[in-house]
XYZ file of C-alpha atoms in Angstrom:
460
model
C 9.411 -10.347 31.210
C 7.914 -13.566 32.646
C 9.468 -16.785 31.372
C 6.023 -17.988 30.312
C 5.602 -14.988 28.009
C 9.047 -15.526 26.514
C 7.975 -19.071 25.681
C 4.968 -17.668 23.846
C 7.199 -15.282 21.869
C 9.558 -18.137 21.002
C 6.603 -20.146 19.728
C 5.422 -17.227 17.592
C 8.937 -16.794 16.210
C 8.928 -20.410 15.052
C 5.667 -19.969 13.180
C 6.053 -16.626 11.375
C 8.747 -15.331 9.053
C 11.783 -13.608 10.527
C 10.779 -10.339 8.862
C 7.240 -10.536 10.194
C 8.529 -11.210 13.697
C 10.884 -8.226 13.610
C 8.176 -5.981 12.180
C 5.317 -6.874 14.522
C 6.542 -8.856 17.536
C 9.912 -7.317 18.482
C 7.984 -4.776 20.602
C 5.035 -7.007 21.503
C 5.242 -6.790 25.296
C 3.608 -8.485 28.280
C 1.767 -6.041 30.576
C -0.219 -8.162 33.036
C -2.273 -11.301 33.531
C -4.791 -10.871 36.328
C -7.624 -13.365 36.703
C -6.864 -14.736 33.256
C -7.123 -11.322 31.507
C -3.909 -11.235 29.486
C -2.955 -7.668 28.560
C -0.175 -7.021 26.057
C 1.133 -3.812 24.489
C 2.428 -2.639 21.128
C 3.877 0.761 20.166
C 1.201 1.995 17.776
C -2.171 1.418 16.143
C -0.658 0.057 12.952
C 1.048 -2.891 14.650
C -2.056 -3.379 16.795
C -4.201 -3.722 13.654
C -1.892 -6.355 12.184
C -1.617 -8.385 15.394
C -5.365 -8.359 16.016
C -6.120 -9.136 12.390
C -3.538 -11.009 10.369
C -1.641 -12.656 13.247
C -4.388 -13.219 15.806
C -4.684 -16.947 15.124
C -0.885 -17.366 15.269
C -0.840 -15.766 18.718
C -3.692 -17.924 19.989
C -1.921 -21.034 18.658
C 1.291 -19.972 20.401
C -0.538 -19.378 23.701
C -2.183 -22.796 23.512
C 0.988 -24.594 22.414
C 2.864 -23.038 25.341
C 0.097 -24.067 27.747
C -0.227 -20.425 28.757
C -3.161 -19.940 31.134
C -5.490 -17.143 30.075
C -9.196 -16.474 29.486
C -9.072 -13.304 27.408
C -6.372 -11.728 25.240
C -6.182 -7.898 24.951
C -3.775 -5.626 23.028
C -3.268 -2.010 24.103
C -1.092 0.793 22.714
C 1.849 1.992 24.813
C 3.444 5.199 23.495
C 6.465 4.719 25.768
C 7.291 1.642 23.689
C 7.895 3.739 20.596
C 10.347 6.538 21.342
C 12.294 7.790 18.310
C 16.077 7.504 18.609
C 17.252 9.515 15.588
C 16.169 13.118 15.124
C 16.603 13.200 11.363
C 14.128 10.334 10.935
C 11.342 11.538 13.232
C 8.623 8.956 13.748
C 5.099 10.307 13.766
C 2.895 7.988 15.756
C -0.821 8.373 16.572
C -1.724 10.616 19.471
C -3.522 8.295 21.847
C -4.273 10.923 24.483
C -7.926 10.431 25.447
C -10.162 13.264 24.273
C -13.610 13.207 25.760
C -15.857 14.642 23.015
C -15.964 14.359 19.254
C -16.049 18.097 18.471
C -12.880 18.646 20.484
C -11.030 16.075 18.388
C -12.303 17.342 15.096
C -11.305 20.930 15.810
C -7.693 19.753 15.902
C -7.915 18.426 12.339
C -6.775 21.592 10.567
C -3.692 21.924 12.735
C -2.943 18.234 12.327
C -3.162 18.590 8.555
C -0.724 21.493 8.744
C 1.684 19.339 10.736
C 1.580 16.732 7.995
C 3.084 19.274 5.603
C 6.526 18.791 7.131
C 9.598 20.140 5.423
C 11.961 17.559 4.040
C 15.654 17.236 4.796
C 18.320 17.717 2.123
C 18.001 14.005 1.383
C 14.513 14.552 -0.039
C 12.864 12.280 2.539
C 9.714 13.302 4.362
C 10.042 12.091 7.978
C 6.316 11.369 8.304
C 6.688 8.310 6.060
C 7.582 5.375 8.321
C 6.924 1.658 8.329
C 5.189 2.067 11.675
C 2.389 4.017 9.993
C 2.222 1.904 6.850
C -0.695 -0.513 7.079
C 0.168 -3.980 5.789
C -2.332 -6.197 4.004
C -2.376 -8.963 1.439
C -1.912 -6.323 -1.280
C 1.534 -5.250 -0.070
C 2.862 -7.748 2.484
C 5.521 -9.105 0.113
C 6.751 -5.580 -0.631
C 6.977 -4.812 3.095
C 8.777 -8.077 3.878
C 11.348 -7.288 1.185
C 11.607 -3.738 2.559
C 12.671 -5.112 5.944
C 15.412 -7.126 4.252
C 16.661 -3.984 2.499
C 16.643 -2.008 5.743
C 18.625 -4.683 7.584
C 21.278 -5.074 4.864
C 21.237 -2.222 2.326
C 22.797 -3.274 -0.970
C 22.942 -6.953 -0.078
C 19.427 -8.253 -0.807
C 16.709 -7.096 -3.194
C 19.072 -4.825 -5.069
C 17.551 -3.194 -6.986
C 14.365 -3.068 -4.949
C 11.732 -2.412 -7.621
C 8.059 -1.976 -6.768
C 5.277 -1.178 -9.191
C 1.528 -0.578 -9.059
C -1.167 1.919 -9.949
C -1.231 5.513 -8.679
C -2.141 6.211 -5.072
C -1.396 2.746 -3.675
C 1.323 3.754 -1.195
C 4.500 3.260 -3.232
C 5.955 6.652 -2.313
C 5.170 6.096 1.367
C 6.903 2.712 1.348
C 10.102 3.696 -0.465
C 10.517 6.837 1.638
C 9.848 4.765 4.762
C 12.703 2.464 3.750
C 15.012 5.471 3.484
C 13.943 6.797 6.890
C 14.333 3.398 8.553
C 17.799 2.941 7.025
C 18.824 6.325 8.444
C 17.512 5.349 11.865
C 19.658 2.212 11.839
C 22.623 3.867 10.069
C 22.582 7.663 10.687
C 25.834 8.203 8.776
C 24.575 6.689 5.536
C 24.074 8.979 2.556
C 20.461 8.437 1.461
C 18.906 10.372 -1.421
C 15.276 10.396 -2.593
C 14.278 12.057 -5.886
C 11.617 11.629 -8.518
C 12.799 10.724 -12.002
C 11.551 14.160 -13.117
C 13.959 15.814 -10.660
C 16.764 13.604 -11.951
C 15.902 14.576 -15.536
C 15.686 18.328 -14.919
C 18.939 18.403 -12.935
C 20.654 16.431 -15.695
C 19.400 18.795 -18.410
C 20.417 21.842 -16.373
C 23.882 20.398 -15.780
C 24.356 19.788 -19.501
C 22.989 23.192 -20.491
C 25.179 25.134 -18.077
C 28.089 22.680 -18.222
C 27.936 22.249 -14.444
C 30.148 19.808 -12.574
C 29.000 17.582 -9.738
C 25.840 16.032 -11.158
C 27.314 12.530 -11.496
C 28.948 12.693 -8.062
C 25.662 13.663 -6.412
C 23.977 10.472 -7.571
C 26.901 8.059 -7.743
C 28.381 8.658 -4.313
C 25.286 7.902 -2.269
C 24.787 4.761 -0.211
C 21.075 4.514 -1.020
C 19.439 6.010 -4.114
C 15.630 6.114 -4.117
C 13.920 6.947 -7.427
C 10.173 7.592 -7.617
C 7.777 7.760 -10.615
C 10.274 5.968 -12.809
C 7.712 5.585 -15.622
C 8.306 9.245 -16.569
C 11.738 8.359 -17.924
C 9.937 7.325 -21.125
C 11.222 9.124 -24.255
C 14.159 10.652 -22.337
C 17.037 8.826 -24.044
C 19.930 10.851 -22.610
C 18.520 10.599 -19.099
C 18.093 6.846 -19.518
C 21.713 6.562 -20.540
C 22.868 8.629 -17.559
C 20.728 6.631 -15.148
C 22.057 3.383 -16.656
C 25.641 4.402 -15.848
C 24.607 5.638 -12.391
C 22.880 2.306 -11.760
C 25.997 0.342 -12.770
C 28.299 2.472 -10.626
C 26.152 2.049 -7.530
C 25.584 -1.649 -7.975
C 29.265 -2.383 -8.530
C 29.938 -0.881 -5.107
C 27.022 -2.702 -3.408
C 25.028 0.484 -2.926
C 21.270 0.118 -2.554
C 18.987 1.163 -5.425
C 15.242 1.567 -4.798
C 12.839 2.306 -7.641
C 9.071 2.809 -7.756
C 7.037 2.857 -10.952
C 3.435 2.438 -12.041
C 4.440 -0.358 -14.404
C 7.181 -2.885 -15.153
C 10.291 -1.582 -16.991
C 9.448 -3.483 -20.187
C 6.048 -1.733 -20.269
C 7.599 1.755 -20.315
C 7.647 3.232 -23.814
C 11.059 3.572 -25.497
C 12.992 2.358 -22.471
C 16.534 1.170 -23.118
C 16.628 -2.643 -23.036
C 19.860 -2.637 -21.018
C 18.290 -0.458 -18.340
C 15.088 -2.517 -18.259
C 17.181 -5.655 -17.834
C 19.157 -4.137 -14.946
C 16.000 -3.154 -13.101
C 14.646 -6.687 -13.404
C 17.763 -8.153 -11.745
C 16.095 -7.897 -8.361
C 12.616 -9.252 -7.722
C 9.997 -6.813 -9.071
C 7.195 -6.628 -6.520
C 3.628 -5.655 -7.241
C 1.407 -3.496 -5.005
C -2.326 -3.644 -5.594
C -5.408 -1.990 -4.157
C -5.963 -3.131 -0.558
C -8.923 -5.323 0.296
C -11.884 -4.101 2.336
C -10.427 -4.994 5.744
C -7.109 -3.317 4.948
C -8.890 -0.206 3.672
C -10.742 -0.020 6.997
C -7.452 -0.317 8.913
C -5.888 2.422 6.771
C -8.800 4.773 7.432
C -8.713 4.116 11.172
C -4.968 4.770 11.214
C -5.189 8.001 9.231
C -8.037 9.249 11.427
C -5.950 8.635 14.535
C -3.023 10.492 13.010
C -5.372 13.453 12.523
C -6.568 13.178 16.115
C -10.098 12.585 14.863
C -12.629 10.173 16.325
C -14.433 8.179 13.635
C -17.019 5.439 14.037
C -16.988 2.051 12.323
C -20.088 2.855 10.277
C -18.347 5.785 8.581
C -15.116 3.834 8.109
C -16.956 0.963 6.434
C -18.952 3.379 4.263
C -15.761 4.971 2.898
C -13.948 1.634 2.509
C -16.888 0.133 0.633
C -17.337 3.051 -1.732
C -13.767 4.106 -2.511
C -11.828 1.371 -4.274
C -9.669 3.215 -6.790
C -6.633 3.969 -4.630
C -5.471 4.959 -1.153
C -5.102 8.598 -2.157
C -8.812 8.774 -2.967
C -9.538 6.918 0.270
C -7.693 9.548 2.300
C -9.302 12.337 0.292
C -12.798 11.078 1.089
C -11.875 10.755 4.787
C -10.575 14.348 4.884
C -13.694 15.556 3.072
C -16.050 13.939 5.580
C -14.012 15.081 8.594
C -13.854 18.653 7.286
C -17.592 18.753 6.621
C -18.305 17.237 10.048
C -16.143 19.917 11.666
C -17.887 22.649 9.688
C -21.370 21.438 10.667
C -20.410 20.430 14.205
C -21.750 16.894 13.887
C -20.221 13.395 14.065
C -19.130 11.907 10.692
C -21.758 9.163 10.873
C -24.482 11.791 10.392
C -23.015 12.718 7.003
C -22.774 9.418 5.194
C -26.277 9.753 3.744
C -25.714 13.408 2.890
C -26.274 14.188 -0.795
C -23.038 16.194 -0.945
C -21.065 13.130 0.123
C -22.872 10.543 -1.970
C -23.084 12.596 -5.177
C -19.347 13.220 -5.151
C -18.609 9.511 -5.218
C -20.063 7.538 -8.135
C -19.158 4.246 -6.516
C -21.974 4.652 -4.005
C -24.158 3.307 -6.832
C -22.530 -0.089 -6.346
C -25.478 -1.612 -4.538
C -27.898 -0.676 -7.338
C -25.915 -2.314 -10.177
C -27.437 -5.572 -11.385
C -25.588 -8.527 -12.851
C -27.261 -7.908 -16.211
C -26.117 -4.275 -16.258
C -22.559 -5.304 -15.462
C -22.527 -7.937 -18.227
C -23.932 -5.442 -20.725
C -21.308 -2.820 -19.875
C -18.406 -5.279 -20.063
C -19.658 -6.561 -23.416
C -20.060 -3.035 -24.787
C -16.588 -2.042 -23.552
C -15.006 -4.852 -25.587
C -17.300 -4.356 -28.611
C -19.070 -7.648 -27.976
C -22.664 -8.647 -27.345
C -24.043 -9.891 -24.056
C -24.720 -13.211 -25.807
C -20.978 -13.534 -26.443
C -20.232 -13.288 -22.726
C -23.033 -15.659 -21.814
C -22.086 -18.139 -24.535
C -19.427 -20.836 -24.812
C -17.082 -19.351 -27.433
C -13.387 -20.043 -26.806
C -12.189 -17.193 -29.027
C -9.469 -15.435 -27.037
C -10.933 -11.912 -26.849
C -14.386 -13.236 -25.894
C -12.963 -15.633 -23.305
C -10.875 -12.852 -21.735
C -13.842 -10.453 -21.611
C -15.938 -13.208 -20.004
C -13.263 -13.791 -17.337
C -13.088 -10.060 -16.658
C -16.861 -10.126 -16.181
C -16.460 -12.968 -13.679
C -13.783 -11.018 -11.822
C -15.937 -7.865 -11.621
C -18.979 -9.826 -10.436
C -16.847 -11.180 -7.612
C -15.095 -7.928 -6.717
C -17.814 -5.365 -7.360
C -21.037 -7.233 -6.652
C -19.662 -9.591 -4.009
C -21.148 -12.678 -5.650
C -19.888 -16.154 -4.802
C -18.433 -18.393 -7.518
C -21.585 -20.505 -7.375
C -23.782 -17.436 -7.903
C -21.596 -16.229 -10.788
C -21.709 -19.694 -12.324
C -25.490 -19.644 -12.129
C -25.612 -16.277 -13.930
C -23.217 -17.383 -16.679
C -24.365 -21.020 -16.864
C -20.891 -22.249 -15.917
C -19.712 -24.577 -13.137
C -18.015 -22.924 -10.178
C -14.579 -24.423 -10.968
C -14.633 -22.621 -14.330
C -15.532 -19.395 -12.508
C -12.739 -19.901 -9.966
C -10.242 -20.461 -12.773
C -11.400 -17.373 -14.678
C -11.148 -15.113 -11.633
C -7.715 -16.520 -10.782
C -6.472 -15.842 -14.326
C -7.487 -12.172 -14.127
C -6.041 -11.724 -10.612
C -2.715 -13.188 -11.727
C -2.613 -11.132 -14.924
C -3.318 -7.937 -13.001
C 0.047 -8.347 -11.284
C 2.003 -7.833 -14.505
C -0.354 -6.542 -17.192
C -0.522 -2.765 -16.922
C -2.967 -2.472 -19.843
C -5.373 -4.863 -18.099
C -5.202 -2.730 -14.960
C -6.140 0.347 -16.953
C -9.037 -1.521 -18.554
C -10.363 -2.720 -15.176
C -10.116 0.808 -13.729
C -11.864 2.253 -16.780
C -14.556 -0.423 -16.631
C -15.256 0.300 -12.974
C -15.826 3.948 -13.815
C -18.146 3.094 -16.701
C -20.106 0.533 -14.687
C -21.070 3.107 -12.065
C -21.689 5.947 -14.507
C -25.109 6.219 -16.060
């Protein structure tokens, strides 16, 4: 590696967090610099997307600060820079082998989908879930940064590691990725992934048949990963058993990782002691990714399927599917399957009635501000005049702020434009939108209301 390039890397290291550097720049390699064309390489498309997007300005600043001579900066993918080292934690990276025609790529989709249905090891982990194929955006960057800390020192930091967010936002992928990465760094560690439903059914079966070994299975692991924790509601005996398991693991500095769709205190009938234990770490919220991140996710998933997809189709899906990542992937698979069936590129399908009718959010562009205000008012049993007025009554003020938020997120209006519609100054609009964004991080009921409102807004 040229000394000049090392200077650039040192400069980057000084300007990004340690976790970000390890995640994205540890395998950011110099390839060549001929006639000022600087070519660098990264191991996969996911890191490439982050470097070219989120960290592009940091790299340019580092190049300039180091007085590095270049005219153009290019990032390529080098598969040789990403060889897996541990068989039990197989890394699935995009197949970057050039394929000349679209139909040839698409015909591989069915077999690629079959390969995704990989069997899991006895630890419950699916090896396809890795950090290398987890796209990072503003919606989840804190969760990923904390994940790196857990991987580096299991049981020492962020213990318990508790993430929460709506369904289909990538929580399962992330927590399983942590388990797989821990095994890659520490192959002898005992890592176990289960859903809380599995925990509950095994516990009930052990009590019913008076079986030994249940407690040992969960209390003698090095890393316990629990998914869908919200389903522990109304299961008092299971809560008590998990409470004692939690204490046993934590006393011995074993890592506990939990994913839920809501905060512990928002789970019905949860034991206060258990809720308190889970809040000992730093609960981290995952939200729906923004438009740019949704595009990156779609591109990444298409590459994993070996399918060629154009930007027009990617942007169409990203614009019209905003509920969750699961729906995003479902729409991608639907379009790719239909394109394969008809033998045409995906871009020829995006105006197809079969595609558009199956997604109500394609009506987004036809929704007016007045229609949105009317639907928000009706949802909260208010009148449109209430939302357009100046009342400071709490329920009216909150509904008005939700209207502001939806105008920004759904209609893409600026704060000035929203202020003009509501006869408010733009600072009031900015404050209202900020209030809703902040509340969405912790208020599960508000999330449900926003999701429900979105459905109603685009339904006749």
